[in-house]
mmCIF file of C-alpha atoms in Angstrom:
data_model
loop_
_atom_site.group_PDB
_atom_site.id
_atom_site.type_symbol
_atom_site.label_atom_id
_atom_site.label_comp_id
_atom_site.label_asym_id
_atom_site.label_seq_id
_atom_site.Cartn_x
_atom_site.Cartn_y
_atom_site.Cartn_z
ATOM 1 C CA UNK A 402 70.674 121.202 150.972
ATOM 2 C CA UNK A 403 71.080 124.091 148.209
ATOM 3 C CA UNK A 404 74.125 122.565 147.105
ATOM 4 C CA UNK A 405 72.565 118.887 146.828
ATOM 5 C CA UNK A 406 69.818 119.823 145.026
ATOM 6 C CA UNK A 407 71.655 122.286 142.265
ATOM 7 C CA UNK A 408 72.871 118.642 141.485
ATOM 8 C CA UNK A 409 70.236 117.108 141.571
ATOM 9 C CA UNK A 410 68.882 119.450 138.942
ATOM 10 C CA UNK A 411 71.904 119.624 136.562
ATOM 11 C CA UNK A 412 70.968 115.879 136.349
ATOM 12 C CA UNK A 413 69.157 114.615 132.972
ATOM 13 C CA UNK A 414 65.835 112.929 134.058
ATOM 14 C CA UNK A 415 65.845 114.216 137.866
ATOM 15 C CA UNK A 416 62.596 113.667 138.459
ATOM 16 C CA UNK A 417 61.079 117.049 137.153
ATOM 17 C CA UNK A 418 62.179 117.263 133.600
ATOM 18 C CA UNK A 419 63.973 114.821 131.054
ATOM 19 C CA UNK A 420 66.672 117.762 130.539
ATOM 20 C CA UNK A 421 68.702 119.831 133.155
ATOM 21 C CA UNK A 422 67.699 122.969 134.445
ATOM 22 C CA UNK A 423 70.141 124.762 134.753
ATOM 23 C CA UNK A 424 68.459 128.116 135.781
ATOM 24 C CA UNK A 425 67.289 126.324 138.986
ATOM 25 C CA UNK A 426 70.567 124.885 139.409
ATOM 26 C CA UNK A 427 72.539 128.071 139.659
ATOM 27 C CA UNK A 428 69.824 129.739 141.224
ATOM 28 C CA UNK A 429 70.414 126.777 143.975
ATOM 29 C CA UNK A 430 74.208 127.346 144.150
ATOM 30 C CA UNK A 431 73.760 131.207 144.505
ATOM 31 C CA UNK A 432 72.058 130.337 147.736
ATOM 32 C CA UNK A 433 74.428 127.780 148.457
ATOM 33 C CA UNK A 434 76.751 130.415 148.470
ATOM 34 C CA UNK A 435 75.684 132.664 150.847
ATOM 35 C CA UNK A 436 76.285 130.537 153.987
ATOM 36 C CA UNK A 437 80.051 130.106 152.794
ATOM 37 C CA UNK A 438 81.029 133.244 154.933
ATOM 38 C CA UNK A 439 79.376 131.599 157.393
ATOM 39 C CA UNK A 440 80.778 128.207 157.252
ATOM 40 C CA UNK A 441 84.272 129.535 157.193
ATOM 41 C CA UNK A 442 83.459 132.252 160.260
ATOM 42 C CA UNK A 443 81.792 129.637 161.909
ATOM 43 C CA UNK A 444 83.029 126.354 164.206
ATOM 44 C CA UNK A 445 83.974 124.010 161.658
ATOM 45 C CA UNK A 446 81.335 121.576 160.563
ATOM 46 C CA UNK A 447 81.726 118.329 158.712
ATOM 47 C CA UNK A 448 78.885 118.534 156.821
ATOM 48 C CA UNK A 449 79.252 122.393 155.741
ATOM 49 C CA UNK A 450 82.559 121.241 154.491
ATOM 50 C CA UNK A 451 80.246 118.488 152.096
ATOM 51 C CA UNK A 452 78.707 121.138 151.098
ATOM 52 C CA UNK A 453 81.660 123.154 150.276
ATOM 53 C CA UNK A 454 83.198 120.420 147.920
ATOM 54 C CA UNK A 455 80.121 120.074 146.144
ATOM 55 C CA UNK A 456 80.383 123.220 145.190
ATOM 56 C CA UNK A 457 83.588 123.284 143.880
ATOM 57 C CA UNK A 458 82.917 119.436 142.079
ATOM 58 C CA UNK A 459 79.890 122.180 139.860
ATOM 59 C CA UNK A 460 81.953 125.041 139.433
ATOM 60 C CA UNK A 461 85.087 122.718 137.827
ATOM 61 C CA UNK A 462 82.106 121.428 135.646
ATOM 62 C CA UNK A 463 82.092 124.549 134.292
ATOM 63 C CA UNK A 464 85.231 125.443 134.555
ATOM 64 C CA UNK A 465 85.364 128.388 136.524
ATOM 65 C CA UNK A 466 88.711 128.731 138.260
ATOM 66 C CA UNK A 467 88.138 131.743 140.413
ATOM 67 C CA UNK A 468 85.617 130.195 142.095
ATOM 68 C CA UNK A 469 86.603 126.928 142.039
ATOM 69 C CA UNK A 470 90.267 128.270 143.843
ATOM 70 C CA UNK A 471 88.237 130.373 146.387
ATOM 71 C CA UNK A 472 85.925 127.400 147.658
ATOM 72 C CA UNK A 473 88.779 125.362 147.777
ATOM 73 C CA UNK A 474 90.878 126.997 150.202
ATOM 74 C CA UNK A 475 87.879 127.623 152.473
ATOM 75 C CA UNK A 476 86.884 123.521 152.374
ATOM 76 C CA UNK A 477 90.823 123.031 153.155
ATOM 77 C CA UNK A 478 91.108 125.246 155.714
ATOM 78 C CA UNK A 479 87.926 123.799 157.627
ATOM 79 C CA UNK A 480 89.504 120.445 157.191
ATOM 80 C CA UNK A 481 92.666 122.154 158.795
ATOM 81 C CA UNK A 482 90.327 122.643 161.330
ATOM 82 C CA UNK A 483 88.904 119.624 161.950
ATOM 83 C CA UNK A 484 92.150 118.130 161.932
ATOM 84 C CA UNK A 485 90.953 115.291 159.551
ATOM 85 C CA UNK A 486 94.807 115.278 157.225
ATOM 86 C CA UNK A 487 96.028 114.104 161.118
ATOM 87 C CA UNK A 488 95.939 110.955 163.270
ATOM 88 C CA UNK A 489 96.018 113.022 166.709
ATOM 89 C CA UNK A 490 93.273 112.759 168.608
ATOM 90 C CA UNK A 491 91.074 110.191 166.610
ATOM 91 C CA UNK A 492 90.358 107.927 169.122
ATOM 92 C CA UNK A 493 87.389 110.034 170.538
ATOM 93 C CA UNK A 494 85.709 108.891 167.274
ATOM 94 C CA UNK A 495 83.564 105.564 166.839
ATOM 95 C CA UNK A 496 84.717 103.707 163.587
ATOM 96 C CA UNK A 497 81.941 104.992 161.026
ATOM 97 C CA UNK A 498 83.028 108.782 162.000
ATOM 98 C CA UNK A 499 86.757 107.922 161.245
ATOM 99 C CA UNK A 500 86.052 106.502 158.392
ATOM 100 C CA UNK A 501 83.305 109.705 156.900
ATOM 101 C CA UNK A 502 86.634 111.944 157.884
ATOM 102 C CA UNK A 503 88.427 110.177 155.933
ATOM 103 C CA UNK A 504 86.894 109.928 152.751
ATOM 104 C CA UNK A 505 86.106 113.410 153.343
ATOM 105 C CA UNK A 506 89.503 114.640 153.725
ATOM 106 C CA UNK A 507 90.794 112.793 150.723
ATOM 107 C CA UNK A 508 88.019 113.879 148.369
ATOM 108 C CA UNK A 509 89.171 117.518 149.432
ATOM 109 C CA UNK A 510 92.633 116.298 148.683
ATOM 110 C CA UNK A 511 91.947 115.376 145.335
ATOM 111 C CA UNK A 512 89.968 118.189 144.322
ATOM 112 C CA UNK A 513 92.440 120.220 145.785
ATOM 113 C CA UNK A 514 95.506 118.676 143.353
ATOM 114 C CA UNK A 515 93.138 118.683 140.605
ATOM 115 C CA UNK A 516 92.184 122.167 140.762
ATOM 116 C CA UNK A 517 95.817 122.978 140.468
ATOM 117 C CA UNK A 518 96.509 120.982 137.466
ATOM 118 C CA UNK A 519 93.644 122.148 135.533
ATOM 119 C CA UNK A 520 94.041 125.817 136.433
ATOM 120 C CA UNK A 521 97.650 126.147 137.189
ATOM 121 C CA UNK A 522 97.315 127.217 140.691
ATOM 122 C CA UNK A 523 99.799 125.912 143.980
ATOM 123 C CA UNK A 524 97.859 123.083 145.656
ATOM 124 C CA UNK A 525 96.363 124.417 149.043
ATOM 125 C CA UNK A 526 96.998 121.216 150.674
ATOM 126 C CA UNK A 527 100.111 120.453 152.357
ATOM 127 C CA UNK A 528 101.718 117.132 151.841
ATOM 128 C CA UNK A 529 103.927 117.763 155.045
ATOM 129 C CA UNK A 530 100.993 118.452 157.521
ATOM 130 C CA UNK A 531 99.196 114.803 156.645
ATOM 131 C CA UNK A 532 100.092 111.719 158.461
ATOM 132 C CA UNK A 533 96.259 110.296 157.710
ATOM 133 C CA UNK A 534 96.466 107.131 156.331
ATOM 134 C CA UNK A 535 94.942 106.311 152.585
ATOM 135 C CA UNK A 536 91.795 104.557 152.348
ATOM 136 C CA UNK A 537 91.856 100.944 153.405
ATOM 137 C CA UNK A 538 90.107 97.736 152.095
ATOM 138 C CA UNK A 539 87.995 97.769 155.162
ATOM 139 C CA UNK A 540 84.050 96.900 155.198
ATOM 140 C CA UNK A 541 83.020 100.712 154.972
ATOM 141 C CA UNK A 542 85.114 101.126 151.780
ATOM 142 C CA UNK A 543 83.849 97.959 149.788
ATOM 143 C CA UNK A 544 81.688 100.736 148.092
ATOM 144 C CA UNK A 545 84.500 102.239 146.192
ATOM 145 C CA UNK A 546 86.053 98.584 145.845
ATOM 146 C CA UNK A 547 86.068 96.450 142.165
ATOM 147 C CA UNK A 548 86.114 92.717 142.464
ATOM 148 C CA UNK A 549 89.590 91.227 140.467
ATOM 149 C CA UNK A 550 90.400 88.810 138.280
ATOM 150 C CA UNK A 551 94.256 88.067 139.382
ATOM 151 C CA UNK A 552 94.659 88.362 142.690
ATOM 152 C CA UNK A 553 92.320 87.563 145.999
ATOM 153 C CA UNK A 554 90.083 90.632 147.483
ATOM 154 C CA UNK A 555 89.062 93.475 145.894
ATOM 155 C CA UNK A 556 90.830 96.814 144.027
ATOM 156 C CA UNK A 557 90.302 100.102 146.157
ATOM 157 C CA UNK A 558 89.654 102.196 143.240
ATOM 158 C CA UNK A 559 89.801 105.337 145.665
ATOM 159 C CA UNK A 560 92.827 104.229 147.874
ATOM 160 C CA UNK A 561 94.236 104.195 144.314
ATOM 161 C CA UNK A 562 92.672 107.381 142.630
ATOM 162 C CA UNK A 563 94.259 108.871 146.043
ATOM 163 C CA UNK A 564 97.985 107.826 145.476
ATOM 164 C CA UNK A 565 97.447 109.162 142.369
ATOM 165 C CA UNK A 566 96.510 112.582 143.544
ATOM 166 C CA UNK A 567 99.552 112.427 145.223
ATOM 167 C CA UNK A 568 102.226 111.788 142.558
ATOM 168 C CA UNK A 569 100.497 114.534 140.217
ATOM 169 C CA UNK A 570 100.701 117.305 143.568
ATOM 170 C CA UNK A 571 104.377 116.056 143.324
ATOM 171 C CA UNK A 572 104.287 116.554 139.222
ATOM 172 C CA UNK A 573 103.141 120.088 139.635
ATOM 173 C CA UNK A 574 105.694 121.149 142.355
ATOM 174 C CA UNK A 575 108.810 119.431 140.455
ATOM 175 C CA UNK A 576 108.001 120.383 137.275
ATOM 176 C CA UNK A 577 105.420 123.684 137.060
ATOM 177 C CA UNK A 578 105.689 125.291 140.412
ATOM 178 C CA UNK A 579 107.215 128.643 140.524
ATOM 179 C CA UNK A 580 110.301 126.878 142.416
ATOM 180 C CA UNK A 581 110.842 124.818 139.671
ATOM 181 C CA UNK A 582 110.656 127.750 136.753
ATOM 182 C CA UNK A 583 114.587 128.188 137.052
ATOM 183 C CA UNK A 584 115.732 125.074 137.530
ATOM 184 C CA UNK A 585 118.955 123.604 135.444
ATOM 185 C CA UNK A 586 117.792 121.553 132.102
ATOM 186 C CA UNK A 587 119.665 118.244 134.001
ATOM 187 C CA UNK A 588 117.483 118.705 137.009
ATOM 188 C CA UNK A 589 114.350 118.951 134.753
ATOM 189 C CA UNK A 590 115.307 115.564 132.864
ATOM 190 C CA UNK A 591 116.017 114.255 136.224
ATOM 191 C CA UNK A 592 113.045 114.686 137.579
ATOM 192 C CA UNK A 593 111.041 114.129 134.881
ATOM 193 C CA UNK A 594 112.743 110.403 135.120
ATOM 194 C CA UNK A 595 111.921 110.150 138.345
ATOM 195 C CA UNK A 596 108.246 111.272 138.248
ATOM 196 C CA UNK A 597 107.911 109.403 135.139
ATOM 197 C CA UNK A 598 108.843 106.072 137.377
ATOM 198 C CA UNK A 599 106.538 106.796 139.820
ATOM 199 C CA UNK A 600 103.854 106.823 137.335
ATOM 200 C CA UNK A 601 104.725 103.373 136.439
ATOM 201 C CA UNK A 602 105.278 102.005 139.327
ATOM 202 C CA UNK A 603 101.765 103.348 140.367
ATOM 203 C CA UNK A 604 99.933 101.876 136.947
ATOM 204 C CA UNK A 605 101.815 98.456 137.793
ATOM 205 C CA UNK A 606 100.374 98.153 141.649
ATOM 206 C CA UNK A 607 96.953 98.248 139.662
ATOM 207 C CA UNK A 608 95.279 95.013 139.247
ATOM 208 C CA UNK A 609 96.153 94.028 135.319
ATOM 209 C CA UNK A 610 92.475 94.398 134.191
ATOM 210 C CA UNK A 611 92.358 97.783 135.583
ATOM 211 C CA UNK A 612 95.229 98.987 134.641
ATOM 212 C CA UNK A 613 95.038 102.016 131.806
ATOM 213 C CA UNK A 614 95.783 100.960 128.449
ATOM 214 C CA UNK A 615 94.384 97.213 129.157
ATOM 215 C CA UNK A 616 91.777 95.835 126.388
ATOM 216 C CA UNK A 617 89.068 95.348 129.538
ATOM 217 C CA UNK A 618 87.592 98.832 128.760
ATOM 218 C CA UNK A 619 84.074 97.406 129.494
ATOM 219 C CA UNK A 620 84.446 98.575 133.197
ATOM 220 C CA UNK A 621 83.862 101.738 132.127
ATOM 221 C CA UNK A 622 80.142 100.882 131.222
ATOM 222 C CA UNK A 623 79.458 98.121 133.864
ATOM 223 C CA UNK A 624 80.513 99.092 136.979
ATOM 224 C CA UNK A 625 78.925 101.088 140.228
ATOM 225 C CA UNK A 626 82.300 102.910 139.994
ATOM 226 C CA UNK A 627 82.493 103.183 136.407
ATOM 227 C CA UNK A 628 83.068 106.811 136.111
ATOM 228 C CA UNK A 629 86.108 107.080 139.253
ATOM 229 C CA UNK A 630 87.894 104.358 136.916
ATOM 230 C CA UNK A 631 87.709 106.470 133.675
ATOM 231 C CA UNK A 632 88.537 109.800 135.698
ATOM 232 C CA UNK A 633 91.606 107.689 136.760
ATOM 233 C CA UNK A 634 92.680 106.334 133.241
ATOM 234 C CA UNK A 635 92.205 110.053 131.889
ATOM 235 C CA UNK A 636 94.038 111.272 134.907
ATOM 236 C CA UNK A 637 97.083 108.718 133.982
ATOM 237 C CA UNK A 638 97.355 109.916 130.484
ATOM 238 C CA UNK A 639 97.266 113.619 131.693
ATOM 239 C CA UNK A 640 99.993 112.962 134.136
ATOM 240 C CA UNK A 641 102.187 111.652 131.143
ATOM 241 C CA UNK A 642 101.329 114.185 129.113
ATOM 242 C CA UNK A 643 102.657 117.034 132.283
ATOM 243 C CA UNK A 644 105.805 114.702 133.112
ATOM 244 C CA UNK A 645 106.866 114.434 129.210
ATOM 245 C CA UNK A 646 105.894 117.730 127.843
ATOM 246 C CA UNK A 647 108.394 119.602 129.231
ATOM 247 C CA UNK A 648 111.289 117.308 126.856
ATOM 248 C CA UNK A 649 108.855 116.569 123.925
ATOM 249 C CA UNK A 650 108.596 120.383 123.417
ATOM 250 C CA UNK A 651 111.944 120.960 123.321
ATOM 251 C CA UNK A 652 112.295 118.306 120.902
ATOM 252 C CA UNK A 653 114.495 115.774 121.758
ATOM 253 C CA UNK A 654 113.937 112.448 120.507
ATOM 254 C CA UNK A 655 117.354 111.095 121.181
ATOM 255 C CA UNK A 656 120.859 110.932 123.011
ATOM 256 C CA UNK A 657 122.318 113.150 120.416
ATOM 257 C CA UNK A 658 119.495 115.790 120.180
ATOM 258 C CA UNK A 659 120.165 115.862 123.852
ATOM 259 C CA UNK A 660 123.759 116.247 123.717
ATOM 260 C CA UNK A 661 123.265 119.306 121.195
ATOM 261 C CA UNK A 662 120.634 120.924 124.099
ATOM 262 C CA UNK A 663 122.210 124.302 124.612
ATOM 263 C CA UNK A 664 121.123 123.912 128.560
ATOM 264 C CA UNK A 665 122.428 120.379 129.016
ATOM 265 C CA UNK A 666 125.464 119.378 131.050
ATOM 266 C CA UNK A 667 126.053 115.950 131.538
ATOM 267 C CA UNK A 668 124.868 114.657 134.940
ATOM 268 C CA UNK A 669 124.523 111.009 135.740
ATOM 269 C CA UNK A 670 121.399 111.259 137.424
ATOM 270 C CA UNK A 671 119.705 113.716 134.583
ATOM 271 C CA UNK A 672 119.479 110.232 132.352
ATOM 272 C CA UNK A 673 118.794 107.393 134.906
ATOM 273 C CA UNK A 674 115.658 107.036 133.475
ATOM 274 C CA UNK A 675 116.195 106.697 129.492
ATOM 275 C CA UNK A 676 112.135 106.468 128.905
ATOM 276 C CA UNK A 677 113.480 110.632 129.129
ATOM 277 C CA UNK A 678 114.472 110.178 125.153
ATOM 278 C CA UNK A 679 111.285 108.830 124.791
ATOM 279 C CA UNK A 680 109.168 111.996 125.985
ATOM 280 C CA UNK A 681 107.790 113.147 122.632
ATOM 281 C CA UNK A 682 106.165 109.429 121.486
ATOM 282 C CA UNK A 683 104.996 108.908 125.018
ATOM 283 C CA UNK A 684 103.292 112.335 124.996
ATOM 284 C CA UNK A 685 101.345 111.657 121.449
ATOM 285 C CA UNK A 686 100.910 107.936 122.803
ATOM 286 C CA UNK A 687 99.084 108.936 126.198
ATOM 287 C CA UNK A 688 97.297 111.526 124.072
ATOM 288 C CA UNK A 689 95.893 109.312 121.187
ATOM 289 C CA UNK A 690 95.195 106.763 124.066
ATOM 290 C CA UNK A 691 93.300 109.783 126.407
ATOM 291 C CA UNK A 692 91.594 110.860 122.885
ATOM 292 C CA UNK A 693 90.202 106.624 122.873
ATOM 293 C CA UNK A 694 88.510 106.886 125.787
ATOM 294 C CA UNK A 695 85.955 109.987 124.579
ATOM 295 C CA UNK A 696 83.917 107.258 123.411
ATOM 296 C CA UNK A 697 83.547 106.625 127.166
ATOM 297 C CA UNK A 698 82.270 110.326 127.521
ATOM 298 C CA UNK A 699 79.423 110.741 130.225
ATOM 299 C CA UNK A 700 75.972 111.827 129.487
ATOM 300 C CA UNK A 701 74.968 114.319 131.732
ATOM 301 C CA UNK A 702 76.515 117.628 132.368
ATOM 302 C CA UNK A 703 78.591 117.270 135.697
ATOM 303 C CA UNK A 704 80.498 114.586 134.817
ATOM 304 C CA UNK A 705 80.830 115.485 130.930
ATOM 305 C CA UNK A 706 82.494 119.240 132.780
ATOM 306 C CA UNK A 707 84.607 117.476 134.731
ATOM 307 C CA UNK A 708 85.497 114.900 132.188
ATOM 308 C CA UNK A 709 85.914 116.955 128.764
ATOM 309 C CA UNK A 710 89.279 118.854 130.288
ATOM 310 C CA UNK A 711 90.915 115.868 129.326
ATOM 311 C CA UNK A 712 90.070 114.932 125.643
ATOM 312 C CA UNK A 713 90.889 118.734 125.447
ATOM 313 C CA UNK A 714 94.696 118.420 126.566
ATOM 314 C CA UNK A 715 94.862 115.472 124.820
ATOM 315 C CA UNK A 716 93.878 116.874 121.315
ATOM 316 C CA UNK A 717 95.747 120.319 122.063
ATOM 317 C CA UNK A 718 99.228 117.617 122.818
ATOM 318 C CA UNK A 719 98.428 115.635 119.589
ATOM 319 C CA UNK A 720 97.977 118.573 117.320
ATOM 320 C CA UNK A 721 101.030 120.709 118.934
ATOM 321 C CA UNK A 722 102.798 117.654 118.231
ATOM 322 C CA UNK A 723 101.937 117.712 114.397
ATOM 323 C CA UNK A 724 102.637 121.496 114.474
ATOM 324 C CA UNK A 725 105.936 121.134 116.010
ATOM 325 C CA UNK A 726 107.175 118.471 113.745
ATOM 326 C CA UNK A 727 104.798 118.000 110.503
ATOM 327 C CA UNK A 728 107.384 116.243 108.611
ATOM 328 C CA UNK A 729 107.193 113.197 110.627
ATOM 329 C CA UNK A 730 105.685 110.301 108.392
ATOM 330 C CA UNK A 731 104.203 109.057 112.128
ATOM 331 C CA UNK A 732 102.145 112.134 112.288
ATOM 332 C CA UNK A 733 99.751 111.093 109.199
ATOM 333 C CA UNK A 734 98.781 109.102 111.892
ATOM 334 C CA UNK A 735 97.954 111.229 114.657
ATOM 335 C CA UNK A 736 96.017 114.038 111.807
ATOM 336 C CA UNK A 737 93.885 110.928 111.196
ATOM 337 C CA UNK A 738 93.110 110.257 115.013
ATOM 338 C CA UNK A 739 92.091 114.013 114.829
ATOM 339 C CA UNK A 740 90.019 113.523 111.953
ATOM 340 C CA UNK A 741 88.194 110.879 113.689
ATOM 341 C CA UNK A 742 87.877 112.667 116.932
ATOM 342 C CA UNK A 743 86.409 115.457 115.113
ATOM 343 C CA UNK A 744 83.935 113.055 113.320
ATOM 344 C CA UNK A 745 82.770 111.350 116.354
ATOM 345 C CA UNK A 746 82.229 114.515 118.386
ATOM 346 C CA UNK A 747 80.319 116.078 115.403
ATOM 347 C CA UNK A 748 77.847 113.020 115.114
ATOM 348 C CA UNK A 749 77.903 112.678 119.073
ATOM 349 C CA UNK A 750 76.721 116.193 119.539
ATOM 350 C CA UNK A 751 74.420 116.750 116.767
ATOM 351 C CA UNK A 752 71.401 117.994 119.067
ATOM 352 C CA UNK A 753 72.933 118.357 122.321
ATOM 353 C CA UNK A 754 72.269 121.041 124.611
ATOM 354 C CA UNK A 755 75.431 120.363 126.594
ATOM 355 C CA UNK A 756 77.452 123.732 126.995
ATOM 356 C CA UNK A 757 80.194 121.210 128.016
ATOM 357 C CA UNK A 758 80.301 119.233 124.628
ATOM 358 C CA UNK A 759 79.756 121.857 122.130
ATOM 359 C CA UNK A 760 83.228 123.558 123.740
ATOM 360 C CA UNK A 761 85.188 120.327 123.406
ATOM 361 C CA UNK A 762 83.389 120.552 119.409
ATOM 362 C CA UNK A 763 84.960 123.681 119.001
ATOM 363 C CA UNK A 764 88.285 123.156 120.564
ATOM 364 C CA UNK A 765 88.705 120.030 118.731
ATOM 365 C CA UNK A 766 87.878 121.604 115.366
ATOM 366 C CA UNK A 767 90.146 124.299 116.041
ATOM 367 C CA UNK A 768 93.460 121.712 116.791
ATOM 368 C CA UNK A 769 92.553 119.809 114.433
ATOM 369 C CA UNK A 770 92.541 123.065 111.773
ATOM 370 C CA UNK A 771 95.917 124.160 112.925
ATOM 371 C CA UNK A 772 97.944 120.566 112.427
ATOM 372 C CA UNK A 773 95.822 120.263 108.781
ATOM 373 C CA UNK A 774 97.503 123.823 108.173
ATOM 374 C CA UNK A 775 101.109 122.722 109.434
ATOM 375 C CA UNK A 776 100.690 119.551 107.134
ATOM 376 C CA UNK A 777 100.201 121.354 104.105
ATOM 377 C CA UNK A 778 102.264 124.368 104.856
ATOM 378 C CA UNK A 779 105.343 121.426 104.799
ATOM 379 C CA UNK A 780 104.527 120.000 101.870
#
């Protein structure tokens, strides 16, 4: 109950003021957080694991990693517990109880993978241990469903934000794990290919008017599940940002600045993928295109903390990009896609009292400072 209502009063317009409160708020979650001992001492309870993942869904609104990483584990280990990542011993529950497991144990899932991208932390969640299914198209999940345009039935926009989840747990181990620190330049490239078809292959199942980078960005404002869909785009673009980074910073921008890599070897596999030699446009393309969707920015403060980590790794990639290489005649470009950025958070803020949007302000002026300074320095 704590938890709910340090929501409900981070809300704008919640029924007691036209502005959050965010002394109540915290003063909510601090009592929230006293019966976390006890829900992680205690039999394991469905609902006390609810609780626990609101928790965390606050605290990565204001990005707090320690506490985000601590609540985490405890929600996954309860759902250890409960055995809701497994398909033993589910027939003891009626249909509506599968199905609140199972959006419960994938919304941990998520969190759990996003958590680790954001803050750089191992996943808690074991890909190994699940065999539960993803979401289905069934009656109980029409809620998270979109109607389509191309094909018959509906798009599961959480069966899909799911598989998603999975592929960037997968980026992290392959590529930023501490498994994966001393791995051979080939095997990096390698996998990068490989992740980097995975991505597409996931965009492509998408229904084409859903799919990020399509024209039909009005979903964003008319839809029930208007904000999932934009978390998803943004979530896209991030994941091609992680896969690519890795080459782009090394800058390679072709078979020959490859071949003069003083950690390549030539491996067949290490190029089976040649979107590879592409890594530093398709970094400053899924940036400019994360950077596009800020004018999609929610309005009140939980969804503006969890959303504004990505416009920020988006504008840190575009300007690292200028900084790295200001001699490029494409990066006029992407210093006036930071100019506008800055122009359009500037007028967007002017008054706010979001904590949330005057940080993304500041971190865009300061990007956006540094690549103006590597311009003129190479002039």
């Amino acid at each position: 109950m704590n938890a709910v209502l340090a929501v409900a009063y981070m809300l704008p317009d919640n029924g007691v003021s036209k502005q959050p409160d965010h002394q109540k708020s915290w003063l909510l979650l601090k009592n929230a957080l006293e019966a976390v001992n006890e829900l992680y001492l205690g039999p394991p309870d469905l609902r006390g694991l609810q609780a626990l993942l609101v928790m965390v869904v606050l605290f990565m609104a204001a990005s707090a990693a320690r506490p985000c990483n601590f609540l985490i584990s405890v929600a996954i280990h309860i759902s250890d517990q409960l055995g809701l990542g497994t398909t033993e011993g589910i027939s003891i529950f009626t249909d509506e109880e599968k199905q609140d497991r199972q959006i419960v144990f994938w919304l941990a899932y998520c969190l759990d993978r996003e958590i680790s991208f954001r803050f750089g932390e191992p996943p808690v969640q074991n890909d190994e241990a699940i065999s539960a299914a993803l979401p289905k198209d069934t009656p109980g999940f029409l809620v998270y469903s979109l109607p389509t345009n191309d094909q018959a039935g509906s798009f599961s926009v959480f069966a899909s934000a799911c598989k998603l989840a999975q592929i960037r747990g997968e980026i992290y181990q392959r590529l930023y794990s501490a498994s994966a620190a001393d791995r051979p330049f080939h095997q990096i490239l390698a996998a990068v290919g490989d992740l980097d078809g995975k991505l597409q292959a996931w965009k492509d199942s998408l229904p084409s008017e859903f799919q990020p980078e399509s024209p039909t960005h009005f979903h964003f404002r008319q839809t029930p599940m208007s904000i999932v869909l934009l978390h998803m785009h943004n979530t896209y673009h991030n994941c091609m940002i992680a896969i690519h980074s890795l080459i782009a910073a090394r800058g390679i921008n072709s078979a020959q600045d490859l071949s003069d890599h003083p950690g390549y070897t030539i491996n067949p596999d290490s190029l089976s993928n040649p979107r590879v030699l592409l890594s530093a446009s398709l970094t400053s393309k899924a940036a400019r295109a994360s950077i596009g969707l800020m004018k999609y920015l929610p309005k009140d403060d939980i969804s503006l903390g969890l959303t504004m980590y990505f416009p920020t790794v988006a504008l840190k990639t575009l300007a690292s990009s200028i900084v790295r290489n200001p001699r490029d005649t494409g990066q006029v470009y992407n210093m006036r896609i930071l100019d506008q950025a800055e122009a359009f958070l500037s007028s967007t803020s002017a008054g706010t009292t979001s904590e949330g949007m005057k940080r993304l302000v500041k971190n865009c002026a300061e990007f956006r400072s540094l690549a103006e300074r590597a311009m003129k320095e190479c002039v």
